[in-house]
N, CA and C atoms as an extended XYZ file, in Angstrom:
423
Properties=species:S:1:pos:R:3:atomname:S:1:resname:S:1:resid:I:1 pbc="F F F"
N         0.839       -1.167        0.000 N   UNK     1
C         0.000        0.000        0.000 CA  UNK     1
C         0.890        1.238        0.000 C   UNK     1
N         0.819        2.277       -0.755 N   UNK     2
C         1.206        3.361       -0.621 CA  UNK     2
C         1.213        4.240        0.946 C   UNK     2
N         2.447        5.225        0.536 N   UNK     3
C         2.574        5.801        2.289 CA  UNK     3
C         1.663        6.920        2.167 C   UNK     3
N         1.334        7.291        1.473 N   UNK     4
C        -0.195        8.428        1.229 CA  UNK     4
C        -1.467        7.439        1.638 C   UNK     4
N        -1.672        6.814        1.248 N   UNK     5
C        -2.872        5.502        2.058 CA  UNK     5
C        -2.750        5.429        2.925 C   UNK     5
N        -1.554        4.732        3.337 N   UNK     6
C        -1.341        4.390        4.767 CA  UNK     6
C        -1.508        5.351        6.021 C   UNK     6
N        -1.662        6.473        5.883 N   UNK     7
C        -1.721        7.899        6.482 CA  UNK     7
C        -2.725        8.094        6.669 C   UNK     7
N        -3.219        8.261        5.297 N   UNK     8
C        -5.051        9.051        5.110 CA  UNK     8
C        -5.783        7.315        6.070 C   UNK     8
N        -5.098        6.236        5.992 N   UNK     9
C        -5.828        5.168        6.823 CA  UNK     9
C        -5.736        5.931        8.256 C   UNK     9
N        -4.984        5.742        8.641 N   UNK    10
C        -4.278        6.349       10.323 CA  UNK    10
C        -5.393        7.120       10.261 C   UNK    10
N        -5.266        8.008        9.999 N   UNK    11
C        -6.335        9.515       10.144 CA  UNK    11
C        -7.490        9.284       10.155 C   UNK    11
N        -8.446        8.232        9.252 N   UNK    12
C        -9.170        7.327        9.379 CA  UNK    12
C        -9.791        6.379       11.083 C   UNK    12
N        -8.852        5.966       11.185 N   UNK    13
C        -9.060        5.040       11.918 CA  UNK    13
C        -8.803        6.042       13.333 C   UNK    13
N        -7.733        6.721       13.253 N   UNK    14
C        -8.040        7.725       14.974 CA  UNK    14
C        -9.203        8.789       15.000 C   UNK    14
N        -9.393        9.376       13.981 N   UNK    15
C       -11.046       10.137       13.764 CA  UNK    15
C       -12.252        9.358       14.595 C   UNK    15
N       -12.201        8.216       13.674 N   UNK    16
C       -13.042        7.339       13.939 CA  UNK    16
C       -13.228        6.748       15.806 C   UNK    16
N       -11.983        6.813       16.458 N   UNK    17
C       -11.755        6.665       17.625 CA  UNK    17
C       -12.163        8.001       18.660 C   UNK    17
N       -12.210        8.633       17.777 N   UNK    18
C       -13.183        9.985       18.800 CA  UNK    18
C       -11.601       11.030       19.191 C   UNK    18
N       -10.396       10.287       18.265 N   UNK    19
C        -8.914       10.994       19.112 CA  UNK    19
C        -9.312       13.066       18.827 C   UNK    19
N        -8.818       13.498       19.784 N   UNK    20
C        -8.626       15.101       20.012 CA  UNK    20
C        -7.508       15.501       19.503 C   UNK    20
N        -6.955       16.051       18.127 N   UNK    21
C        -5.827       16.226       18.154 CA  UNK    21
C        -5.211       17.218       18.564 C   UNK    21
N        -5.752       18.125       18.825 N   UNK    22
C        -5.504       19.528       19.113 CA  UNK    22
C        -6.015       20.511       20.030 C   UNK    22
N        -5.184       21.446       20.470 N   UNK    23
C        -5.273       21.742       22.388 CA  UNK    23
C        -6.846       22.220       21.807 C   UNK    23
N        -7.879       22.538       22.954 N   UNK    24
C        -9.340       23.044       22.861 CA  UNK    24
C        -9.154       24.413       22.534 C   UNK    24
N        -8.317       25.434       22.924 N   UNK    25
C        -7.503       26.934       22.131 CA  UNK    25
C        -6.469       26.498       21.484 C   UNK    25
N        -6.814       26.941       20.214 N   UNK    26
C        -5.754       27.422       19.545 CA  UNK    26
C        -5.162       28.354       19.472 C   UNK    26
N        -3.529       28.452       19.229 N   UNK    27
C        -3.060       29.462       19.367 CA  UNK    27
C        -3.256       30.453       18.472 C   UNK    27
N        -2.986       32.218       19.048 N   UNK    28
C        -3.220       33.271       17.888 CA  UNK    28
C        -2.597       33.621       16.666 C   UNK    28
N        -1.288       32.629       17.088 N   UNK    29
C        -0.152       33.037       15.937 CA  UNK    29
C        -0.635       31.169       14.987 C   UNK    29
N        -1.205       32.385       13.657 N   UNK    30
C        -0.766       30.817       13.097 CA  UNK    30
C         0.617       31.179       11.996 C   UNK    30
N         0.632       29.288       12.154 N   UNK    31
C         1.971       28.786       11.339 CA  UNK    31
C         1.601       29.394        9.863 C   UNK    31
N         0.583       28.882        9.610 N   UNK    32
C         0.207       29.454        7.525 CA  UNK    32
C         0.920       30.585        7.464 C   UNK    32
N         1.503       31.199        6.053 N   UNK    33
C         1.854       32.571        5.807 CA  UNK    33
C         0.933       33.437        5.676 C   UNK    33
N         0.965       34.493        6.295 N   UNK    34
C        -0.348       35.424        6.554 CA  UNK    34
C        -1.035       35.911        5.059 C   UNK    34
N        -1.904       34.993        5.824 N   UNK    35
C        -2.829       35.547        4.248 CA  UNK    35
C        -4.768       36.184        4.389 C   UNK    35
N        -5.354       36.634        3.451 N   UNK    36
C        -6.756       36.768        4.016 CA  UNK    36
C        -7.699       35.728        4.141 C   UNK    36
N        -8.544       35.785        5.168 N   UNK    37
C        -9.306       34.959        5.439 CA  UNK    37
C       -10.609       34.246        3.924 C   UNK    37
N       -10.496       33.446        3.632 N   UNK    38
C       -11.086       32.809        2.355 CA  UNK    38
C       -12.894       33.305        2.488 C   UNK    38
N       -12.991       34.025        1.980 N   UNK    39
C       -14.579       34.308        1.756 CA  UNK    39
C       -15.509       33.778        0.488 C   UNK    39
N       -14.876       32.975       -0.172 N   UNK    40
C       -15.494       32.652       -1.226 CA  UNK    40
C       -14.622       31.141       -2.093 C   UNK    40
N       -14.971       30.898       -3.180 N   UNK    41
C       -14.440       29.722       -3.941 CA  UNK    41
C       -14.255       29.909       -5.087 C   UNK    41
N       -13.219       29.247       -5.913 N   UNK    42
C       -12.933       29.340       -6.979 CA  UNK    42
C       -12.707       28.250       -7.624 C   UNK    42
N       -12.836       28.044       -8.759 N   UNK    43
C       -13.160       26.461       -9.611 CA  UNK    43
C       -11.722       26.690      -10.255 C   UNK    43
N       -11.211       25.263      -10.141 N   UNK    44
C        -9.820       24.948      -10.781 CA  UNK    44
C       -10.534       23.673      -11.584 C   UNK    44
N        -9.465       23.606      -12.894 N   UNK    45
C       -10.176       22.318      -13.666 CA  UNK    45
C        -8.185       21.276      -13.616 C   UNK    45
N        -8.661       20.368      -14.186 N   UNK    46
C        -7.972       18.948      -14.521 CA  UNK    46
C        -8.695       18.620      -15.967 C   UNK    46
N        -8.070       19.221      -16.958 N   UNK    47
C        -8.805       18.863      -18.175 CA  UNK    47
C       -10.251       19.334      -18.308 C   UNK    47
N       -11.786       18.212      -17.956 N   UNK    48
C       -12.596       18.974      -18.221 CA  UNK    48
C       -13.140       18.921      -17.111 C   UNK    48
N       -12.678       18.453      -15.346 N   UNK    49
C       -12.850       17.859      -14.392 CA  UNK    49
C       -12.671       19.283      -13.490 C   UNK    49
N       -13.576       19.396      -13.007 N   UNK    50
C       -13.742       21.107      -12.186 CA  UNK    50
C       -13.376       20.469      -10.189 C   UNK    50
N       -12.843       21.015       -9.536 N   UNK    51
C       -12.855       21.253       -7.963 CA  UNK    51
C       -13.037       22.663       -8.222 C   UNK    51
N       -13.753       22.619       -6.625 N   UNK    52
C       -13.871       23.945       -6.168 CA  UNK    52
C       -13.107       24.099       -4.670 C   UNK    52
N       -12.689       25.237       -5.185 N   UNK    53
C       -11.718       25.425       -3.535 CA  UNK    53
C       -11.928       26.469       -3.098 C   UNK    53
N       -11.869       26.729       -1.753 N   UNK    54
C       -11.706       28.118       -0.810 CA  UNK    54
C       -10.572       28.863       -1.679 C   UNK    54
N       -11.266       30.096       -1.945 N   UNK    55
C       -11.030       31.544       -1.924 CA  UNK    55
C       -11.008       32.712       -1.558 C   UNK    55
N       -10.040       33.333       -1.557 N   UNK    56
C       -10.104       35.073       -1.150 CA  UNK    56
C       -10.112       35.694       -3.018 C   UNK    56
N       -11.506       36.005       -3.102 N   UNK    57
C       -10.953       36.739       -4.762 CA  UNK    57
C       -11.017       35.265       -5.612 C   UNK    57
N        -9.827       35.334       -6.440 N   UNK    58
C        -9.458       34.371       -7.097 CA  UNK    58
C        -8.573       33.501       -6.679 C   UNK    58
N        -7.960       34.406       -5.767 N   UNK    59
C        -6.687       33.704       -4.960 CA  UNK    59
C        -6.975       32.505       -4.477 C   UNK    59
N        -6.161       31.685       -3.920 N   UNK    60
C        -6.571       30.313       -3.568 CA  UNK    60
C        -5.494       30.161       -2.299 C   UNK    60
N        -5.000       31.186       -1.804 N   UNK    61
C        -4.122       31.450       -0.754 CA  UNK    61
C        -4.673       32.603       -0.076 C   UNK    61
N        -5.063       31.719        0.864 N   UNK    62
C        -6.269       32.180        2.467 CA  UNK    62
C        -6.317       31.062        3.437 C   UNK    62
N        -6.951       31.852        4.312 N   UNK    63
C        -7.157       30.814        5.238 CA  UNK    63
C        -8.803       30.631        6.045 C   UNK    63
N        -8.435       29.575        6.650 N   UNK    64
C        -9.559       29.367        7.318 CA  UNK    64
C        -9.706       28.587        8.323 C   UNK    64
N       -10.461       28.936        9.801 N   UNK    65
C       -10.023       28.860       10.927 CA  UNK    65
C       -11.206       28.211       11.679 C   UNK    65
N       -11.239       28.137       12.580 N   UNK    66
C       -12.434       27.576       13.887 CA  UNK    66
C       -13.236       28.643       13.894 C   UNK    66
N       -14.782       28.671       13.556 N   UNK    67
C       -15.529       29.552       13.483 CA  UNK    67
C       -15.697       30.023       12.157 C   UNK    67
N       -14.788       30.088       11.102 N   UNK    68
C       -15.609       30.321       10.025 CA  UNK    68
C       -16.761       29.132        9.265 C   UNK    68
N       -17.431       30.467        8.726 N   UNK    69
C       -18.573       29.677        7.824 CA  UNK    69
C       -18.478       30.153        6.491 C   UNK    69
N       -19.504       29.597        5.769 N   UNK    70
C       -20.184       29.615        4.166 CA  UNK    70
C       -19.556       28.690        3.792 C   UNK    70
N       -19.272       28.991        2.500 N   UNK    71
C       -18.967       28.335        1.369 CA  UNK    71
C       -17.910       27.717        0.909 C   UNK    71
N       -16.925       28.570        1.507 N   UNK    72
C       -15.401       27.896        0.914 CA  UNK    72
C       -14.877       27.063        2.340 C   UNK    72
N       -15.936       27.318        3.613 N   UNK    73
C       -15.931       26.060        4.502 CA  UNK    73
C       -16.631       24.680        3.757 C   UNK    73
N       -17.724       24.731        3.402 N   UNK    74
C       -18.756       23.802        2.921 CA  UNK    74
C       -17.564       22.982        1.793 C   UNK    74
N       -17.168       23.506        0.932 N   UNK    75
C       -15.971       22.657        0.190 CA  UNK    75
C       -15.021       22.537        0.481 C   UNK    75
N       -14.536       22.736        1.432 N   UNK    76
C       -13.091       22.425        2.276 CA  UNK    76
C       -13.858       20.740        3.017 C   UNK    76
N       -14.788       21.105        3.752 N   UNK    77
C       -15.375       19.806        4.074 CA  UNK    77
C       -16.021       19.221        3.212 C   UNK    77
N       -16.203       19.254        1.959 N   UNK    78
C       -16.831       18.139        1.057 CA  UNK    78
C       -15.386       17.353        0.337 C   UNK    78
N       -14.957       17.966        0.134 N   UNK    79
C       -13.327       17.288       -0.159 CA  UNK    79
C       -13.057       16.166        1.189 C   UNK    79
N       -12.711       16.931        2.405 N   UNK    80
C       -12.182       16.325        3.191 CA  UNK    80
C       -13.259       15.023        3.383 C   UNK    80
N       -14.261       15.043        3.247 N   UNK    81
C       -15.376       13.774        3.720 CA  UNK    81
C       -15.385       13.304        2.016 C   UNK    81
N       -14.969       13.482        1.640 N   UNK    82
C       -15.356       12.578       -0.419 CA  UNK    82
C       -14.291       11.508       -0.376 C   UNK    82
N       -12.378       12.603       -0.022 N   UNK    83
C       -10.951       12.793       -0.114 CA  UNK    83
C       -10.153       11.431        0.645 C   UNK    83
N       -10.740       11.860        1.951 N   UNK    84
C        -9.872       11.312        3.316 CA  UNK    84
C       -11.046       10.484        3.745 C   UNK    84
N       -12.241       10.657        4.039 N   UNK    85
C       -13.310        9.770        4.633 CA  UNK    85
C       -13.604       10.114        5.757 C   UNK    85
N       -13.019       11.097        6.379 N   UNK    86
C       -12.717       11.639        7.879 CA  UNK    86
C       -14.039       12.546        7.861 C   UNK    86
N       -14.511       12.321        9.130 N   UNK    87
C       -15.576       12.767        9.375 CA  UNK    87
C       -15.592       14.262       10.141 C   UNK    87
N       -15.969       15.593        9.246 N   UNK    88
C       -15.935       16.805        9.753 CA  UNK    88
C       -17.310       17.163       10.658 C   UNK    88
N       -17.719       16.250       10.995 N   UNK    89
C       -19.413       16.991       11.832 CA  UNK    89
C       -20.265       16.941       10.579 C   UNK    89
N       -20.225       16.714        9.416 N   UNK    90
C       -21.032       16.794        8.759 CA  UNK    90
C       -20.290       18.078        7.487 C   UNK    90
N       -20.932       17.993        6.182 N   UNK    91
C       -20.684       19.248        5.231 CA  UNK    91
C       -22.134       20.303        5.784 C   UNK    91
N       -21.936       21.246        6.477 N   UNK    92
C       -22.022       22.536        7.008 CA  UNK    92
C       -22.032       23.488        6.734 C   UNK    92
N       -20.802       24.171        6.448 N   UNK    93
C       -20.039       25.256        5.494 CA  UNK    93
C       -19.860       25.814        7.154 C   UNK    93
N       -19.555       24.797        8.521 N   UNK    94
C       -19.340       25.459        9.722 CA  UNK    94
C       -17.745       25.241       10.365 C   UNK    94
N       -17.111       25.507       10.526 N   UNK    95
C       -15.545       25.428       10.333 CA  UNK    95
C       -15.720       24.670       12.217 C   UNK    95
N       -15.781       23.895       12.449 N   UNK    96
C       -16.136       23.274       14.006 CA  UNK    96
C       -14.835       22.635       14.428 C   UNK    96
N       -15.165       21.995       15.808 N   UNK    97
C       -14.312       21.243       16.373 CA  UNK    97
C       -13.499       19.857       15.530 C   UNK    97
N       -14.647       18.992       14.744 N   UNK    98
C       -14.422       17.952       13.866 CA  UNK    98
C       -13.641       18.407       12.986 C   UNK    98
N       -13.688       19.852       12.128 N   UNK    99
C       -13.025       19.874       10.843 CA  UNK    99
C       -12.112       20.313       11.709 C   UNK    99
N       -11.760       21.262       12.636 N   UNK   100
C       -10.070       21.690       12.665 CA  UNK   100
C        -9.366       20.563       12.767 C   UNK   100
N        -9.717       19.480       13.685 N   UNK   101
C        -9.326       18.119       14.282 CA  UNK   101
C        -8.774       17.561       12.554 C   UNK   101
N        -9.668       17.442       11.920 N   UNK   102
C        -9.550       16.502       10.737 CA  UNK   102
C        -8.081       17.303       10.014 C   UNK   102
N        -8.134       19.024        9.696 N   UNK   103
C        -7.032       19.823        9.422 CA  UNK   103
C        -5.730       19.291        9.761 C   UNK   103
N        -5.839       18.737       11.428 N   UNK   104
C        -4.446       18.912       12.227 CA  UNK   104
C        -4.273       18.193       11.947 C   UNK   104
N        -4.921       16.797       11.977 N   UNK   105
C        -4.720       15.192       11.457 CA  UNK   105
C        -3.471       15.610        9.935 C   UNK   105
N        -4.207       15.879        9.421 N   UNK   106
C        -3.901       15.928        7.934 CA  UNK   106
C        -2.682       16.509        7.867 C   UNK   106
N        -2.491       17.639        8.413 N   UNK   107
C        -0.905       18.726        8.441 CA  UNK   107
C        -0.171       17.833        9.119 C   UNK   107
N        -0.191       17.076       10.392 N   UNK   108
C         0.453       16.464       11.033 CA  UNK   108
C         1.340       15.546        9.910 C   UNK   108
N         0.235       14.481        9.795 N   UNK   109
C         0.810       13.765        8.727 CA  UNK   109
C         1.656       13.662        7.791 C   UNK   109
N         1.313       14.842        7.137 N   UNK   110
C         2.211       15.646        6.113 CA  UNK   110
C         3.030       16.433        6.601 C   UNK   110
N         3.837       16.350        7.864 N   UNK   111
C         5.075       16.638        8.257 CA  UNK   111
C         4.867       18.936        8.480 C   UNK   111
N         3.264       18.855        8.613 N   UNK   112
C         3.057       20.711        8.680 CA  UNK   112
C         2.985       20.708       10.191 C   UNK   112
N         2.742       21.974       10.738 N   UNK   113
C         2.619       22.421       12.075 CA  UNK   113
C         1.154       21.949       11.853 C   UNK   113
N         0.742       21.160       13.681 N   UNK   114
C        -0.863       21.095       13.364 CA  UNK   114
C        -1.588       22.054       14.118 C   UNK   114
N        -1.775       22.723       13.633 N   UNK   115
C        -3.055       24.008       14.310 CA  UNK   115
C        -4.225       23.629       14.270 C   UNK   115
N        -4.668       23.543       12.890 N   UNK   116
C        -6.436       23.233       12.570 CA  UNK   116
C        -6.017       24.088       11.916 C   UNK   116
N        -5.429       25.165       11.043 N   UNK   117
C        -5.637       26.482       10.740 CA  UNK   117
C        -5.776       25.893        9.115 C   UNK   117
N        -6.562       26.102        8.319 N   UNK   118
C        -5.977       25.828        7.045 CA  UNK   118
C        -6.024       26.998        6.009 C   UNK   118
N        -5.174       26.924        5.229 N   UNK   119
C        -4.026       27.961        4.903 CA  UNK   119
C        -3.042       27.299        3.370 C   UNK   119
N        -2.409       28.176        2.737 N   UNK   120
C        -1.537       27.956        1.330 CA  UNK   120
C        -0.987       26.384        1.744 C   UNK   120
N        -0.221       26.624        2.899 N   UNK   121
C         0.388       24.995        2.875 CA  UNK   121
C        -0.305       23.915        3.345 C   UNK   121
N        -1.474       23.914        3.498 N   UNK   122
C        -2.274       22.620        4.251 CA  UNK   122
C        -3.336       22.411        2.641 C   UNK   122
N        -3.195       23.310        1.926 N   UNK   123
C        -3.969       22.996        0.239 CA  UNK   123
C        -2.963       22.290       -0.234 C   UNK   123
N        -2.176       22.306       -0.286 N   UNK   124
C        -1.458       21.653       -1.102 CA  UNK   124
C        -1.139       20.264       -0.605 C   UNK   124
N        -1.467       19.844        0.410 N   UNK   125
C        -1.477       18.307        0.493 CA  UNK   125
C        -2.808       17.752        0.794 C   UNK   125
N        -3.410       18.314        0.703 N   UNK   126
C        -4.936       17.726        0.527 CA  UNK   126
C        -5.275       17.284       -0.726 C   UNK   126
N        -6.675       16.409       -0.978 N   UNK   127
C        -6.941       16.018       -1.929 CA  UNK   127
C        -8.333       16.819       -1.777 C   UNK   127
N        -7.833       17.149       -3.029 N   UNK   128
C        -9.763       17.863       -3.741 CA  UNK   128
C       -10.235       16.999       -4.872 C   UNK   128
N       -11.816       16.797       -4.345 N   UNK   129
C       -12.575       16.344       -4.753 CA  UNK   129
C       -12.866       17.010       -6.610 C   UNK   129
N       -12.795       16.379       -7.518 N   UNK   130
C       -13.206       16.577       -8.494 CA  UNK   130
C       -14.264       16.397       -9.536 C   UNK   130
N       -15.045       16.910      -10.546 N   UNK   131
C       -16.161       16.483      -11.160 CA  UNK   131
C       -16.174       15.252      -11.705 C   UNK   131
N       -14.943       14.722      -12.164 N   UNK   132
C       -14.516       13.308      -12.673 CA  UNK   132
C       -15.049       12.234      -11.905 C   UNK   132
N       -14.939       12.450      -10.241 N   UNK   133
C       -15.192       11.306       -9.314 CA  UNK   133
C       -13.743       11.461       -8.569 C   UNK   133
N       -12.477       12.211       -9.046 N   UNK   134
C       -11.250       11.556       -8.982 CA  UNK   134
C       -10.869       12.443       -7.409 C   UNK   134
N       -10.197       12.086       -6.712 N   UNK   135
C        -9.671       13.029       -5.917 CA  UNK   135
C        -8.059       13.278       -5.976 C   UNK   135
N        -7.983       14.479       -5.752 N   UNK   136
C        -6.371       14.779       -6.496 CA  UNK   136
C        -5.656       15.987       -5.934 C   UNK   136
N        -4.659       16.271       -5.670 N   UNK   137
C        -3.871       17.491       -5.012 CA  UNK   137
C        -4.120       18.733       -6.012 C   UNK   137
N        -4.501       19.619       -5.312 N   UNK   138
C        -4.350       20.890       -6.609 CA  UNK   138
C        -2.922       21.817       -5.983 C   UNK   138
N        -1.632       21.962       -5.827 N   UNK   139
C        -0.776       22.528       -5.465 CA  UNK   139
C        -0.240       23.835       -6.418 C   UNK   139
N        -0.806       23.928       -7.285 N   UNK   140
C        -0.537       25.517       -8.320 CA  UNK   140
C        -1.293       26.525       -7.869 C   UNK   140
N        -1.110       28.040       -7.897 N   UNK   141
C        -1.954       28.550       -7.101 CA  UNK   141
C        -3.273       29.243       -8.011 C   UNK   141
């Protein structure tokens, strides 16, 4: 099995165990490079295969934290529950306890600081959900 499987399993299977990964405050300083908070989404394609990702603008470098809502929450968690299988509380568009948890899981893994914060470097090792069926890294910005 691949070491990308084997991971997104882990993450899987301690979710599933109810594990806490991360202190109940988070800290104020996050690790991400300061960027604006994602208010919206923007469609990236793979040929003729569309994801939609959290946006500021067009930008695709933002963030998003415990307590945000709408939209570019709602597809941050439809990826992560399509992607990983990890269970965010449900697709919401409510940035909660489950999704930061699922965030830290994920950064951890991938060798990032785990905050919950997600941000330029926690997109790029995620898998987004695509129109194809396929799930796939979008890392260009």
């Amino acid at each position: 099995m691949e070491s990308g499987k084997l991971r997104r399993s882990a993450v899987v299977v301690a979710l599933a165990a109810g594990a806490a990964v991360v202190p109940a405050a988070i800290p104020a300083v996050a690790t991400e490079a300061a960027a604006a908070t994602c208010t919206g989404t923007a469609n990236r394609f793979l040929g003729s295969a569309k994801a939609t990702l959290p946006a500021y603008g067009n930008s695709l470098d933002c963030l998003l934290a415990y307590g945000n809502q709408g939209n570019a929450v709602y597809y941050l968690q439809f990826s992560l529950n399509k992607c990983s299988g990890a269970d965010t509380g449900g697709v919401d568009g409510v940035y909660g306890e489950k999704t930061r948890n699922v965030i830290a899981w994920i950064q951890a893994l991938n060798g990032l600081p785990a905050d919950g914060i997600y941000g330029p470097k926690t997109r790029k090792v995620l898998d987004w959900y695509f129109s194809s069926g396929a799930c796939k890294r979008w890392t260009a910005a």
